[in-house]
Coordinates of C-alpha atoms and ligand atoms in Angstrom, one line a residue:
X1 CA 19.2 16.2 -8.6
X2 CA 21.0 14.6 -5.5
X3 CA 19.1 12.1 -4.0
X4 CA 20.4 13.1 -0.3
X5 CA 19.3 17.0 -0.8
X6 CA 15.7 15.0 -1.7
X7 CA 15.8 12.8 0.9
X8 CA 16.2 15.4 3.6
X9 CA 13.9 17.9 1.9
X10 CA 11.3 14.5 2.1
X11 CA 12.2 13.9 5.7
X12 CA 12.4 17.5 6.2
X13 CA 11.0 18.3 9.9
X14 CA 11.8 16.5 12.8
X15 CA 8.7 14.9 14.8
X16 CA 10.3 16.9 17.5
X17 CA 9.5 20.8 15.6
X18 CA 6.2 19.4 14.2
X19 CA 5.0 18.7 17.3
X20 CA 6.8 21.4 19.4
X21 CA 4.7 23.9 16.8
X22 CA 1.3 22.3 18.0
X23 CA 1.9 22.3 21.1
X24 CA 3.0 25.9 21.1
X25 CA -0.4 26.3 19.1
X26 CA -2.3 24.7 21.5
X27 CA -1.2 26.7 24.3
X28 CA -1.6 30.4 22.4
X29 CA -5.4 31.8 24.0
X30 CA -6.7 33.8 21.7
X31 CA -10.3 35.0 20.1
X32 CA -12.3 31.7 19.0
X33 CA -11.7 32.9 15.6
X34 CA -8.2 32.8 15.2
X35 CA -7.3 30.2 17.7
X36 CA -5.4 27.6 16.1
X37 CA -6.5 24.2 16.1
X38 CA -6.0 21.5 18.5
X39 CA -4.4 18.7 16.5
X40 CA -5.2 15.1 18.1
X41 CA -1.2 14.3 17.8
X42 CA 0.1 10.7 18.2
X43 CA 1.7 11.5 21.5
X44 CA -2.3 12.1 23.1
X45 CA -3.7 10.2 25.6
X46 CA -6.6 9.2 23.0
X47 CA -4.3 7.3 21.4
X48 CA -3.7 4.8 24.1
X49 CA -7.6 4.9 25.4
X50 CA -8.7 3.9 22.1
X51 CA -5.9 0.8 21.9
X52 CA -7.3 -0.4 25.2
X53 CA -10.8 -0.2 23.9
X54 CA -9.6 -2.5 21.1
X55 CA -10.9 -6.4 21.7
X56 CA -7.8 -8.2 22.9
X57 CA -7.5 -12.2 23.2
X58 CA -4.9 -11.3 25.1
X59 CA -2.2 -13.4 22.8
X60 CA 0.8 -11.6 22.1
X61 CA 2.5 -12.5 18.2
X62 CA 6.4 -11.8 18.1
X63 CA 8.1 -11.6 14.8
X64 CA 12.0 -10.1 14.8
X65 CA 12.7 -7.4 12.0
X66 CA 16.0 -6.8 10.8
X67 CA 16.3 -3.9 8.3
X68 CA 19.7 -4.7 6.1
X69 CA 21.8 -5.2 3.2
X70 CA 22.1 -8.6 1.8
X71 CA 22.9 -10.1 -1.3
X72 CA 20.5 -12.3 -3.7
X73 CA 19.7 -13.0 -6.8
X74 CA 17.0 -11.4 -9.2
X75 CA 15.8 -12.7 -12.7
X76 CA 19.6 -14.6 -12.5
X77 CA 21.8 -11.7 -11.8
X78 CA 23.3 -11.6 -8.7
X79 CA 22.6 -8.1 -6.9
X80 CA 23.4 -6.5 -3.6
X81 CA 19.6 -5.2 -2.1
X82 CA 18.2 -4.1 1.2
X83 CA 15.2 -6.4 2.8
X84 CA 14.3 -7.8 6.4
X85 CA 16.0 -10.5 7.8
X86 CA 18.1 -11.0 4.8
X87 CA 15.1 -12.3 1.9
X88 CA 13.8 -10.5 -0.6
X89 CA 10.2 -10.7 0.7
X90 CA 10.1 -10.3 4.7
X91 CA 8.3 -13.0 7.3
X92 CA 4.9 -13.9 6.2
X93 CA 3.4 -12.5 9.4
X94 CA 0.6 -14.6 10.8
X95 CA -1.8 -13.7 13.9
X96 CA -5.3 -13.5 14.7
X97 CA -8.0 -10.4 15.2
X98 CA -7.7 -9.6 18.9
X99 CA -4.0 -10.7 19.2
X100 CA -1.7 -8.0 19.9
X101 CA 1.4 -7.7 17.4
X102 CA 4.9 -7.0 18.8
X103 CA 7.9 -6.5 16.1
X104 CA 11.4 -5.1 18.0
X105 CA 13.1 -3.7 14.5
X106 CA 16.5 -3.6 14.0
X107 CA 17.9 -1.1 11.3
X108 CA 21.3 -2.5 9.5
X109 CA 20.8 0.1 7.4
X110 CA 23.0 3.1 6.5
X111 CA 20.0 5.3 6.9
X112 CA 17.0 5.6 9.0
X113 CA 14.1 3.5 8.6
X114 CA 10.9 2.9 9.9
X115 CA 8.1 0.3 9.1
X116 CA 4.3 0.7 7.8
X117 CA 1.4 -1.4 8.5
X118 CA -0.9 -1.2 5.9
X119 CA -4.5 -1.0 5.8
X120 CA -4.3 -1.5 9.3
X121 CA -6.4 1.0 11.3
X122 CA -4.2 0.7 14.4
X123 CA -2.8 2.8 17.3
X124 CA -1.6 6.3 15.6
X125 CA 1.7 5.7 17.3
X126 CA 2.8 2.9 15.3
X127 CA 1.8 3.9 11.8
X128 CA 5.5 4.1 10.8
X129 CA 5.5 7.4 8.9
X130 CA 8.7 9.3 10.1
X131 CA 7.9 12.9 11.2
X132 CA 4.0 12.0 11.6
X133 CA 3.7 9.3 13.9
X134 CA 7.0 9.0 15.2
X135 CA 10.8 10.2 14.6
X136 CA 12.1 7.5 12.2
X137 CA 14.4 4.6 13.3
X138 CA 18.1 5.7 13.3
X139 CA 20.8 4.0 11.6
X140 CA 22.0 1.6 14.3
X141 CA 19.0 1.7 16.1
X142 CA 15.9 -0.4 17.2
X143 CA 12.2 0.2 17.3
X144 CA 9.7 -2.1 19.1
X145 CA 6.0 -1.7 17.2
X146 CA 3.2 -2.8 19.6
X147 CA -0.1 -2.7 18.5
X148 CA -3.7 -4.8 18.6
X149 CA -5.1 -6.3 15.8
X150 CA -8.4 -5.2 15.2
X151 CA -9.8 -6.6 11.8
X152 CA -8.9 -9.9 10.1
X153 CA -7.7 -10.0 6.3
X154 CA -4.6 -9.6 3.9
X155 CA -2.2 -6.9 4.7
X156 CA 0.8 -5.9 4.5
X157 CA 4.0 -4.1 6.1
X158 CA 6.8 -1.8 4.3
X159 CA 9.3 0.4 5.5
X160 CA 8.0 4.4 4.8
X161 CA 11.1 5.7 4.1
X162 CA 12.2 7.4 0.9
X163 CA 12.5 4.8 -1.5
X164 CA 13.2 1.9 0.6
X165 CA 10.1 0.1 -0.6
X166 CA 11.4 0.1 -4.0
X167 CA 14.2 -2.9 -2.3
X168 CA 13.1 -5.2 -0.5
X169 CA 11.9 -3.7 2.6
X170 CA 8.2 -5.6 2.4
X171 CA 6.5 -8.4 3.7
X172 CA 3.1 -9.7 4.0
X173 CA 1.3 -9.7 6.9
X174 CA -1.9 -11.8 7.4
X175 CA -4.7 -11.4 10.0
X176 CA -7.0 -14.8 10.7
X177 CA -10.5 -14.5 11.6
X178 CA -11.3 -16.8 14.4
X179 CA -14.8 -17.0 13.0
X180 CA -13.8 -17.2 9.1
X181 CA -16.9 -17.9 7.1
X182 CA -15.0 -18.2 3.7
X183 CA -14.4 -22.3 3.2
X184 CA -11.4 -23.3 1.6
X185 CA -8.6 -25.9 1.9
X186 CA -5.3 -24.1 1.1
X187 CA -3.9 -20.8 1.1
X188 CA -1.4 -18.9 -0.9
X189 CA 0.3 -15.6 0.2
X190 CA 1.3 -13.9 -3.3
X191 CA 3.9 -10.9 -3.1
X192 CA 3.8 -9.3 -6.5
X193 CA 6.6 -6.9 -7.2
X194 CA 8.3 -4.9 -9.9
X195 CA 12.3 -4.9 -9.8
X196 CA 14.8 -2.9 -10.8
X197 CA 17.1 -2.1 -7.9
X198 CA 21.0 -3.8 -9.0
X199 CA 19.9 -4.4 -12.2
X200 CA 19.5 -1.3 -14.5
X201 CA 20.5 1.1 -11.4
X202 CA 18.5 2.1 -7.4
X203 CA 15.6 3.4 -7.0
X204 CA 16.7 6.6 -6.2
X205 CA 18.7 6.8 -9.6
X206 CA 15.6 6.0 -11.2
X207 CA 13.8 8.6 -9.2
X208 CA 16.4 11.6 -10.0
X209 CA 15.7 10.8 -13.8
X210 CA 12.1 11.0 -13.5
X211 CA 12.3 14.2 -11.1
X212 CA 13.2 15.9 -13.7
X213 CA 10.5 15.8 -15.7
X214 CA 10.2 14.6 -19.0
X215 CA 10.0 18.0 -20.6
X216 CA 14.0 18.2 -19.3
X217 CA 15.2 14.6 -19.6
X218 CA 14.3 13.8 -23.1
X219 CA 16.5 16.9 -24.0
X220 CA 19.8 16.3 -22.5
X221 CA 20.6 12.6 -22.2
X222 CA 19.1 9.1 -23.0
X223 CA 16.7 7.8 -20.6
X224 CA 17.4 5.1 -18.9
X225 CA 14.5 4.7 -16.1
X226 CA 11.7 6.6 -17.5
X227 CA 9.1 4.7 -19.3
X228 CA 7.4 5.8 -22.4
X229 CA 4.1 4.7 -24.4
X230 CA 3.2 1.9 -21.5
X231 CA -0.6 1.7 -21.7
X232 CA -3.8 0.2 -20.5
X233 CA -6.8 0.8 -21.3
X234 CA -8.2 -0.6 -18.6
X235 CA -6.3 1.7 -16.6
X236 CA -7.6 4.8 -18.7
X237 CA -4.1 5.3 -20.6
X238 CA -0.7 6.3 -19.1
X239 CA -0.3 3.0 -17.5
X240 CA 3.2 3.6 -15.8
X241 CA 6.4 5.8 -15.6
X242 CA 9.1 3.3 -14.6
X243 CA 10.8 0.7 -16.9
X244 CA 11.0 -2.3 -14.7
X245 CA 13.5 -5.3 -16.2
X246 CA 11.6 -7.7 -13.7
X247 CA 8.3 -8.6 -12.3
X248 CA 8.5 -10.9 -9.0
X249 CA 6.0 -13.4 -7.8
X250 CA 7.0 -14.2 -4.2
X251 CA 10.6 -12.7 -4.9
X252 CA 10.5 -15.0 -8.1
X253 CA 11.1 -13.8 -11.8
X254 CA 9.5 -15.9 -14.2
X255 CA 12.4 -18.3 -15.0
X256 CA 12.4 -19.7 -11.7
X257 CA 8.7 -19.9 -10.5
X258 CA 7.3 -20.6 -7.4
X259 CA 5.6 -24.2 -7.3
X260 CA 2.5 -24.6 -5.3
X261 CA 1.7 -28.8 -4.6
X262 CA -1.5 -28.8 -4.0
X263 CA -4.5 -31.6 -5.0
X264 CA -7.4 -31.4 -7.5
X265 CA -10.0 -30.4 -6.0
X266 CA -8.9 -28.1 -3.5
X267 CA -10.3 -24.7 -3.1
X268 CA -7.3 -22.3 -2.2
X269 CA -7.0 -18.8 -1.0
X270 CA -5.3 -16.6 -3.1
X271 CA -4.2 -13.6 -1.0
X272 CA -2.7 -11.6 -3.6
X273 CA -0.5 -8.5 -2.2
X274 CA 0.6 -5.9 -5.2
X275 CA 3.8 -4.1 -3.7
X276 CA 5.1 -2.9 -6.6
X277 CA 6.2 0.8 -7.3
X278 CA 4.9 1.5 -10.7
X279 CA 3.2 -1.2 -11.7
X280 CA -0.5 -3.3 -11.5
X281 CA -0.9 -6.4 -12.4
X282 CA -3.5 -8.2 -14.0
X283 CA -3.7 -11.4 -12.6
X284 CA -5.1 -14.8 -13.5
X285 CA -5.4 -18.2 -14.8
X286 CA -5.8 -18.6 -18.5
X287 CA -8.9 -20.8 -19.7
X288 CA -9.9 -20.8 -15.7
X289 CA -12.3 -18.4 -13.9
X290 CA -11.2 -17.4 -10.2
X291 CA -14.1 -15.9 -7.5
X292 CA -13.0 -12.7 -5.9
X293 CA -13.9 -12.7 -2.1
X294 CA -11.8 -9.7 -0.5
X295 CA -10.2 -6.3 -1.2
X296 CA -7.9 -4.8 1.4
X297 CA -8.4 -7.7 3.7
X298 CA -12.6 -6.7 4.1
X299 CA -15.3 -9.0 2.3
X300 CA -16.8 -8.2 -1.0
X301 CA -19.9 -9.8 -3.1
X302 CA -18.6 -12.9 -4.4
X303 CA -17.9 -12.5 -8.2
X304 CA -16.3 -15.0 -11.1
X305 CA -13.9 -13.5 -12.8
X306 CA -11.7 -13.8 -15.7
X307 CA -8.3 -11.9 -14.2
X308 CA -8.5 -9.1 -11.6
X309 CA -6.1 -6.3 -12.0
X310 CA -4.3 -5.0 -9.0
X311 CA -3.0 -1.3 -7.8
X312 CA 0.0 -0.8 -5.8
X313 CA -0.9 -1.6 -2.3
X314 CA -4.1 -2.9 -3.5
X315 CA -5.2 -6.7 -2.1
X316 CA -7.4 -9.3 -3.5
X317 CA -8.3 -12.5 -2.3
X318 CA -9.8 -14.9 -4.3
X319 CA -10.4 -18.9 -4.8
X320 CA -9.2 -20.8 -7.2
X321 CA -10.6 -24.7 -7.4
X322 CA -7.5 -26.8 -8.6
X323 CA -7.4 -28.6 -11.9
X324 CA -5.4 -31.8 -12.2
X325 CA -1.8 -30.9 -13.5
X326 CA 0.2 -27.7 -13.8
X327 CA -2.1 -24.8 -13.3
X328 CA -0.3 -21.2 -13.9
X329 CA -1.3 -17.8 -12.2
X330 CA -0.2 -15.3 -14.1
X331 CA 0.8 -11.6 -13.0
X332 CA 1.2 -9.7 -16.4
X333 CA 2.4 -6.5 -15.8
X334 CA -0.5 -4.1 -16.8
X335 CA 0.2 -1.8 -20.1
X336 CA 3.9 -3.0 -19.7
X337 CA 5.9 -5.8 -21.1
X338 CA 6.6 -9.0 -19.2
X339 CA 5.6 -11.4 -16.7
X340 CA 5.8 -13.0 -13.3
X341 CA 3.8 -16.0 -12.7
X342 CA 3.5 -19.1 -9.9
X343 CA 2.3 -22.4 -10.6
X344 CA 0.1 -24.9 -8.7
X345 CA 1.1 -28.7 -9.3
X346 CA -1.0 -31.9 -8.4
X347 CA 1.9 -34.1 -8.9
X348 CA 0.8 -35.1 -12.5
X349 CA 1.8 -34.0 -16.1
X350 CA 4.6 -31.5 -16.9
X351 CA 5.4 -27.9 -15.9
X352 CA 4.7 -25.2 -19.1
X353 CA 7.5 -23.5 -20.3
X354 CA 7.8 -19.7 -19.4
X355 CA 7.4 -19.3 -23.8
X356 CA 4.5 -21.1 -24.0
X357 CA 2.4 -19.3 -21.6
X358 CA -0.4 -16.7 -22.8
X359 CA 0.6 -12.8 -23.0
X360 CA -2.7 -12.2 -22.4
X361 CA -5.5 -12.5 -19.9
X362 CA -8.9 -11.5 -21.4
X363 CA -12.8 -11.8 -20.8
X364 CA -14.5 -10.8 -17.9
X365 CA -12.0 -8.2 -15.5
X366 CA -12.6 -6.9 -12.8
X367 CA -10.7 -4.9 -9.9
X368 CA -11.0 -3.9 -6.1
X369 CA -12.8 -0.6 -7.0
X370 CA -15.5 -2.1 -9.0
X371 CA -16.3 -4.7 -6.4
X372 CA -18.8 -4.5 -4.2
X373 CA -18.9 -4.5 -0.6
X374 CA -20.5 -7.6 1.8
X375 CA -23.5 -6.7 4.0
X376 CA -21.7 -7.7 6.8
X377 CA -19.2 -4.7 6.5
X378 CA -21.4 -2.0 4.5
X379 CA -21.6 1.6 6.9
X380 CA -24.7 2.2 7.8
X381 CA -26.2 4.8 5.9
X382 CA -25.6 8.8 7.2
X383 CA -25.0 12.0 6.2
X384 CA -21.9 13.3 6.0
X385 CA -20.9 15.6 8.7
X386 CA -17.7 16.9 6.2
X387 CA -16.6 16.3 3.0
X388 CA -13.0 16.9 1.5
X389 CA -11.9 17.5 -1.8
X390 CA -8.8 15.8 -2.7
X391 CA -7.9 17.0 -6.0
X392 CA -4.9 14.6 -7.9
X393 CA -2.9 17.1 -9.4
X394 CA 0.4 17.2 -11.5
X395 CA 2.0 16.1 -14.8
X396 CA 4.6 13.5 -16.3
X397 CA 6.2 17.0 -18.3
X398 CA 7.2 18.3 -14.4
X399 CA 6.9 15.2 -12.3
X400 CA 5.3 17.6 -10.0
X401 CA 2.9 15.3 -8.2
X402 CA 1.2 16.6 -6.1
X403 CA -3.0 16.9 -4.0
X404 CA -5.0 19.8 -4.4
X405 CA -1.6 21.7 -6.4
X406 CA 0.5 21.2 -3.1
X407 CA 3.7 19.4 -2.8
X408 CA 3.5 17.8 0.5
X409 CA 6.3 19.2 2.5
X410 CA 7.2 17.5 6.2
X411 CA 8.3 20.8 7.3
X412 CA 5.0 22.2 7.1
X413 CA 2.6 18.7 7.9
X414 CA -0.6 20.8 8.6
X415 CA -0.3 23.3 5.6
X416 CA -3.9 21.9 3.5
X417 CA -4.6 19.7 6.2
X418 CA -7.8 18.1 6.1
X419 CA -9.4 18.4 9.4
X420 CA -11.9 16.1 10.5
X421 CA -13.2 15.6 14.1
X422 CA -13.7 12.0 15.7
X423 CA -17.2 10.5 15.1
X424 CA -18.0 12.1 11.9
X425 CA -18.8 10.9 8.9
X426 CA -16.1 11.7 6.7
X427 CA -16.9 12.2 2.7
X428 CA -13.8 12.2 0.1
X429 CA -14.1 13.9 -3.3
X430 CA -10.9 12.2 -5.0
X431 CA -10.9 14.1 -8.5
X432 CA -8.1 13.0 -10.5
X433 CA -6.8 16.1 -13.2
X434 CA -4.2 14.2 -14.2
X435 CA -3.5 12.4 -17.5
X436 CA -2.7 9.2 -14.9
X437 CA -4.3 6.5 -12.6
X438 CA -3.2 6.8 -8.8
X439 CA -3.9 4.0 -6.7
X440 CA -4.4 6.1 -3.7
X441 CA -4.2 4.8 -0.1
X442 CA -5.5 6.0 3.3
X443 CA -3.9 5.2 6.5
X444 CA -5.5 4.5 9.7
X445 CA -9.1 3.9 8.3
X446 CA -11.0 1.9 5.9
X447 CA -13.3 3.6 3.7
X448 CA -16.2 2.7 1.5
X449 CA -16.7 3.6 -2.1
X450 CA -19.8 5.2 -3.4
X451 CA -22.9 3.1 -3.6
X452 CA -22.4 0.3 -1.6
X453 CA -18.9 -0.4 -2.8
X454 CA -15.9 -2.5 -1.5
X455 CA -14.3 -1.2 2.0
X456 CA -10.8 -0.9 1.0
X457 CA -7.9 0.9 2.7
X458 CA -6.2 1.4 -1.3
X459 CA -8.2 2.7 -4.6
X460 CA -7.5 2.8 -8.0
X461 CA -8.5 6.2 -9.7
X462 CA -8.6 6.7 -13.5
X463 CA -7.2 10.5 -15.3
X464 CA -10.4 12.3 -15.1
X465 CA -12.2 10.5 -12.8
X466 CA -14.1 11.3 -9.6
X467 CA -13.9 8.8 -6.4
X468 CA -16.0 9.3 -4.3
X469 CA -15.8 7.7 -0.6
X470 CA -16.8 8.0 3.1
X471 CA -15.0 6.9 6.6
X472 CA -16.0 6.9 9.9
X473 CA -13.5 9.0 11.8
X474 CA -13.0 6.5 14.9
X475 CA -9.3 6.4 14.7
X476 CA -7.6 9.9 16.3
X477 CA -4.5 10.8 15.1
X478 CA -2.3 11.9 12.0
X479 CA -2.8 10.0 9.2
X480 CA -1.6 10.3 5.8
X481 CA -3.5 10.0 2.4
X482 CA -1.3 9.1 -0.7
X483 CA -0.8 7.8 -4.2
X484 CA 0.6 4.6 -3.6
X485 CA 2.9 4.7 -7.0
X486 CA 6.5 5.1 -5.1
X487 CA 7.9 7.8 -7.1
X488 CA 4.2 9.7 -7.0
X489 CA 4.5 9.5 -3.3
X490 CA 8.4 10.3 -3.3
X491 CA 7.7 13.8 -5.3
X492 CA 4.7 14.9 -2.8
X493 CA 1.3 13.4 -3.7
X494 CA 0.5 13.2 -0.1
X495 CA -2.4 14.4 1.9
X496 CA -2.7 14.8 6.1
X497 CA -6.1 13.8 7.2
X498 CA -5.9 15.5 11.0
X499 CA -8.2 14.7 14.0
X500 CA -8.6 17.7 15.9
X501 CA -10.6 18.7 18.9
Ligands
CU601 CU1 0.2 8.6 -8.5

């Protein structure tokens, strides 16, 4: 398949027709009955009443963006990649809940581009999906996101383009609460990524392999992308589809770790941000129990944990209290061979060698969907005024994924819409009928998990397995629902949750 003939069939629509249809919808009279709906596009006047209604400190954070090609080095081969402002990992952005954010992008790139906040339930208008929220950012051209910061935590931002996230179009972006109860001494912002891009081929080479399905690929040539027999069974099996010749922690392959100097003693914030494409980690420090504090930047019931294993686009925070020495963090890749990992020094004793370090992280593990949430952020209790079945749908035979058997296609954004109205009380059925986990992701809104669990933005859901989740809809606009595994997303597993009147 060529990737350009995907890429436009992706892109498909322009934001133009999408929302020349609704309007022309919204202006056909007709019977109750058959009148179409009144979608709650970004373009409303909502969307700009709600902003001001935001708390604002009145503090305005700039940070540059420059979309581009650059060259680097990975694992020690020297590669040619695409990232912001010419690093692997972009800015660590750093503001404060209440402060407003203002990024003017600039796109380098060949291509159009645009850029994602996530887990950020901001202004519709600068979600940064092309052909949703806005017409994506041309080749040449520059963007300025503006937007208020409503919630403090761990997020992150990525371009929403194709396969660009697959490079190194990401970044972390952190949000500081003014009244932070959490008491620590340190913090550490930890990228985790998988890598193949310049090294065994692009993303989008390894995407055309994969598109065709492994009932076709297997039979006429040698695979060089897809990835068989990788499992977990804390993942409930298939545990990815990619092979990935490098794991990064903070842009940083094993055999040239990031060193943390730090003292013993010190509590530090981990902030751990999984923006891999096919990959979780499980993360931890061997012989050393860490305390989980957050998922998806919103507090959870503090629990000691062996390792915590992380979905794409998942978050965890977490403190670790320093030992004297060299203290690894290890990111193994879950179900898949190989390792990134950072270490913390205290000035004393000698750094492990890369060999000597354990394959394995065992004992008590935990992840963001088993966590549960902190009183201070738990919905109140209320019955649902509408509840959606998403079902997780497609195969590793086809590579046909897809939400309730429909390819999401951006020519048609509304066709399976789920409608929802704002103030309800929004219920999710996720229902996964694949032989596959799908961290799957919500934009706009952060939900909470069944019985009092975590409120995350980003959810890990086992083959066979039923989620189940609520949301208050207080967010109007077009917001997408997705798996968060790139080349999932790439082939259609997305779903349009759409406010209408
Ligand atoms: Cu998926």
């Amino acid at each position: 398949m060529n990737s350009s003939v995907t890429r436009r069939t992706f892109l498909g629509a322009s934001f133009a027709t999408a929302a020349t249809a609704a309007l022309a919808s919204c202006s056909t009279s007709t019977a109750p009955s058959t009148s179409p709906l009144k979608r709650i596009l970004p373009t409303d006047r909502l969307i700009s009443q709600y902003e001001s209604a935001r708390p604002s400190t009145g503090n305005t954070v700039t940070q540059q963006l420059t979309a581009g090609v650059f060259d680097t080095a990975v694992a020690g081969i020297a590669l040619s990649t695409w990232g912001y402002n010419g690093a692997l990992n972009g800015p660590v952005i750093r503001a404060r809940t209440g402060d407003t954010l203002n990024i003017p992008v600039t796109n380098l790139l060949a291509e159009p581009t645009s850029v994602h906040w996530h887990g950020l339930a901001l202004r519709n208008d600068a979600d940064g999906v092309p052909d949703i929220t806005q017409p994506a950012i041309a080749a040449g051209d520059n963007f300025d996101y503006r937007f208020r910061l409503n919630q403090p935590g761990t997020y992150w931002y990525h371009s929403h383009v194709d396969m660009q996230r697959e490079r190194g179009l990401s970044g972390a972006l952190i949000i500081e609460d003014p009244r932070e109860p959490l008491l620590y001494d340190q913090e550490w912002v930890i990228m985790l990524d998988d890598w193949l891009d310049g090294i065994t081929g692009t993303p989008n080479e390894a995407l055309d392999e994969l598109s065709m399905g492994m009932d076709m690929s297997g039979m006429n040539m040698p695979m060089t992308h897809m990835l068989m027999g990788a499992s977990s069974t804390y993942l409930g099996g298939d545990a990815g589809d990619v092979r990935m010749p490098a794991h990064l922690f903070n842009g940083k392959a094993a055999e040239d770790a990031e060193v943390l100097q730090s003292s013993a003693g010190n509590r530090i914030r981990l902030r751990i941000i999984n923006a891999a494409g096919d990959t979780a980690y499980r993360v931890g420090v061997p012989g050393q129990k860490i305390t989980l504090t957050h998922t998806d930047g919103f507090p959870v019931q503090h629990i000691d944990v062996d390792a915590v294993v992380v979905g794409m686009g998942e978050r965890i925070d977490a403190i670790l209290t320093v030992p004297d020495g060299y203290t690894p963090l290890l990111a193994l890749p879950e179900g898949k061979v190989g390792r990134a990992y950072g270490l913390i020094s205290t000035g004393s004793g000698t750094a492990p060698v890369a060999a000597a370090l354990p394959t394995s992280l065992d004992g008590v593990v935990s992840d963001g969907g088993r966590l549960k949430a902190d009183e201070s952020v738990l919905l109140t209790a209320k019955t649902p005024d509408r509840v959606h079945t998403m079902r997780l749908t497609g195969s590793m035979g086809k590579y046909n994924w897809s939400i309730n058997e429909r390819r999401f296609d951006m020519k048609k954004p509304f066709a399976g819409a789920f409608d929802i109205k704002v103030g309800e009380r929004v219920k999710i059925k996720m229902v996964n009928d694949t032989a596959m986990w799908h961290p799957m992701h919500l934009h706009g809104h952060s939900f909470q998990l069944n019985g009092n669990g975590a409120r995350k933005d980003t959810v890990i859901v086992r083959p066979k397995e039923t989620v189940t989740m609520q949301f208050d809809a207080d967010n109007p606009g077009q917001w997408i629902a997705h798996c968060h595994n790139a080349y999932h997303a790439e082939q259609g597993m997305l779903g349009l949750f759409s406010y209408v009147r």
